[in-house]
Tab-separated table of C-alpha atoms in Angstrom:
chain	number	residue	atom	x	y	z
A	8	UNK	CA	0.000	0.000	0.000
A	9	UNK	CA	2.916	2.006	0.640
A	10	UNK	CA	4.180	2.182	-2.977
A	11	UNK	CA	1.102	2.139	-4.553
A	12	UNK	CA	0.995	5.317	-5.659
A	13	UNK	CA	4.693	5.467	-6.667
A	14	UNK	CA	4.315	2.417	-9.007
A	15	UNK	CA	1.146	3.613	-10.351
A	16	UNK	CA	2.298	6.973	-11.437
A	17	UNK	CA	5.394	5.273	-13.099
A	18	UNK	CA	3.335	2.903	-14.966
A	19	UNK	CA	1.149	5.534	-16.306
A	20	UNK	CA	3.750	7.943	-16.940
A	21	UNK	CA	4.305	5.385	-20.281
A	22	UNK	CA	0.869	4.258	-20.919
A	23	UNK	CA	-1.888	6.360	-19.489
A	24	UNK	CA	-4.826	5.487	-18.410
A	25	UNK	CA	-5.192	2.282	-20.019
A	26	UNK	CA	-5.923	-1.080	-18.353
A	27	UNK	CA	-2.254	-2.302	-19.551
A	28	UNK	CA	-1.088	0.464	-16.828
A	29	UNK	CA	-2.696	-1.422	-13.807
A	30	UNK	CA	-1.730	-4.810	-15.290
A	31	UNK	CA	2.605	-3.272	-15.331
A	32	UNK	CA	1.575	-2.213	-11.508
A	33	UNK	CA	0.126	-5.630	-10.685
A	34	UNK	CA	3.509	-7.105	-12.290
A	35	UNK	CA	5.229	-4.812	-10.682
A	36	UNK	CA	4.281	-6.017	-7.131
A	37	UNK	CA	4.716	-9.730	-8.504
A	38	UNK	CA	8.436	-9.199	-9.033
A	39	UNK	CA	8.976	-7.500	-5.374
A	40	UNK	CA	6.952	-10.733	-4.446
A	41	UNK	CA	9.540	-13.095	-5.899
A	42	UNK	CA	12.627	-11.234	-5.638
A	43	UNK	CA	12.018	-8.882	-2.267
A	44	UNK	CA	15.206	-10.411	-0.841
A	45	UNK	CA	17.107	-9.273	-3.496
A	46	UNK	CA	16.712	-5.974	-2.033
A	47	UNK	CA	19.237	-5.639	1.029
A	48	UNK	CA	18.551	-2.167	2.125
A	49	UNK	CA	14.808	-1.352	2.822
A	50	UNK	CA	15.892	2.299	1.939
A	51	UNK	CA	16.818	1.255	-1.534
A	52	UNK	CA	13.369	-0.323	-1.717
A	53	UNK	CA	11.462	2.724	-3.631
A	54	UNK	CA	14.124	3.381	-6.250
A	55	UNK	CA	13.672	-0.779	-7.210
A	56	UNK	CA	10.271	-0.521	-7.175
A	57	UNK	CA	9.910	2.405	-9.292
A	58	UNK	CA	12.721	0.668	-11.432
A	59	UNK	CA	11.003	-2.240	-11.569
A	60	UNK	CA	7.746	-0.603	-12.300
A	61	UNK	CA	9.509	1.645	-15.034
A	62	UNK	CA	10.943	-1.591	-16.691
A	63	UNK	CA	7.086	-3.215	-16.590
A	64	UNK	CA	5.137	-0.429	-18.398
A	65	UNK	CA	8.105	0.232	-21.106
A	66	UNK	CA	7.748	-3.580	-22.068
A	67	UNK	CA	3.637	-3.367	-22.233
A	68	UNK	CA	3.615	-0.083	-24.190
A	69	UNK	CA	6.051	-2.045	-26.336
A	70	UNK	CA	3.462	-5.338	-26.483
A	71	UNK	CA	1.021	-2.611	-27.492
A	72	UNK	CA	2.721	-0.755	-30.223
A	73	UNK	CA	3.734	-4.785	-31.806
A	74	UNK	CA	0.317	-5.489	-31.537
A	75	UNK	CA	-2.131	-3.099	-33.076
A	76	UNK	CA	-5.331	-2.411	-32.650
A	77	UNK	CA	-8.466	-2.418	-34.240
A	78	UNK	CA	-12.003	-1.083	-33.237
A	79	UNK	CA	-14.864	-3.740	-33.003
A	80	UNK	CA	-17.535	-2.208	-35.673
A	81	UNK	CA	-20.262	-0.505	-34.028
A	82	UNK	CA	-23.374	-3.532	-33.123
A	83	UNK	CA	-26.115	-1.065	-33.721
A	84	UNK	CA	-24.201	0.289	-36.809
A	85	UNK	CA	-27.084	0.256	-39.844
A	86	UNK	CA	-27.139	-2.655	-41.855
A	87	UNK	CA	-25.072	-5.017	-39.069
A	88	UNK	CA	-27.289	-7.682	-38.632
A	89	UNK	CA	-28.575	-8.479	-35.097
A	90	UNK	CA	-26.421	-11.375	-33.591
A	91	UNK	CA	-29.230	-12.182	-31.076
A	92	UNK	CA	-32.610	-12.276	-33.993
A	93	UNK	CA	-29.560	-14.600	-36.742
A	94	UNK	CA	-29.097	-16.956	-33.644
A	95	UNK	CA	-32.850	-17.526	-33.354
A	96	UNK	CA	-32.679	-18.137	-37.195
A	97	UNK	CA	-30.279	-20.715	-37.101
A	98	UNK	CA	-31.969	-22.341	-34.534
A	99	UNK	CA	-35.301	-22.388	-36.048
A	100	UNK	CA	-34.147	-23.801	-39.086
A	101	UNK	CA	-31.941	-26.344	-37.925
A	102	UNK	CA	-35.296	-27.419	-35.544
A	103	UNK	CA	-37.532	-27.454	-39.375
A	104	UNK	CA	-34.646	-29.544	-40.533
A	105	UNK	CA	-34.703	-32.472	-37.658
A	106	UNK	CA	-38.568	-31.941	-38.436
A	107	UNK	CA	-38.198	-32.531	-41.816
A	108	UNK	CA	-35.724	-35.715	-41.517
């Protein structure tokens, strides 16, 4: 709770706002979790943290430029057909087919 804050604001200081910023904190906090005795002086903890942190966001902005993005069309765009009514379709003809056979 202490460093919260301090890895937060590092993480977003590379990627915003976006959900990828709390997922670089979260792994963040998962590396002090495995290597906290790598850290001899408690002092020195904040400046590995924020390293740490620093290190995590830089590699997820770089996941996220790699892997672009595209927006999912609108569903109540004109012309998109509604999933929900061409599920009931399929299922009422695949019912009038077992009828039929």
């Amino acid at each position: 709770r202490r460093y919260a804050g301090l890895v937060r604001a590092a993480c977003r200081r590379h990627l915003g706002d976006r959900p990828e910023g709390d997922d670089a904190a979260q792994a963040a906090f998962l590396v002090l979790a495995r290597d906290a005795g790598k850290v001899a002086d408690p002092s020195a903890l904040p400046g590995w943290l924020f390293r740490v942190a620093d290190r995590a966001a830089r590699k997820a902005r770089g996941r996220l430029a790699r892997r672009p993005t595209v927006p999912l069309a609108d569903a109540d765009a004109p012309g998109r057909p509604d999933p929900a009514a061409a599920a009931r379709e399929r299922e009422l003809r695949d019912a009038v087919a077992d009828e039929l056979t």
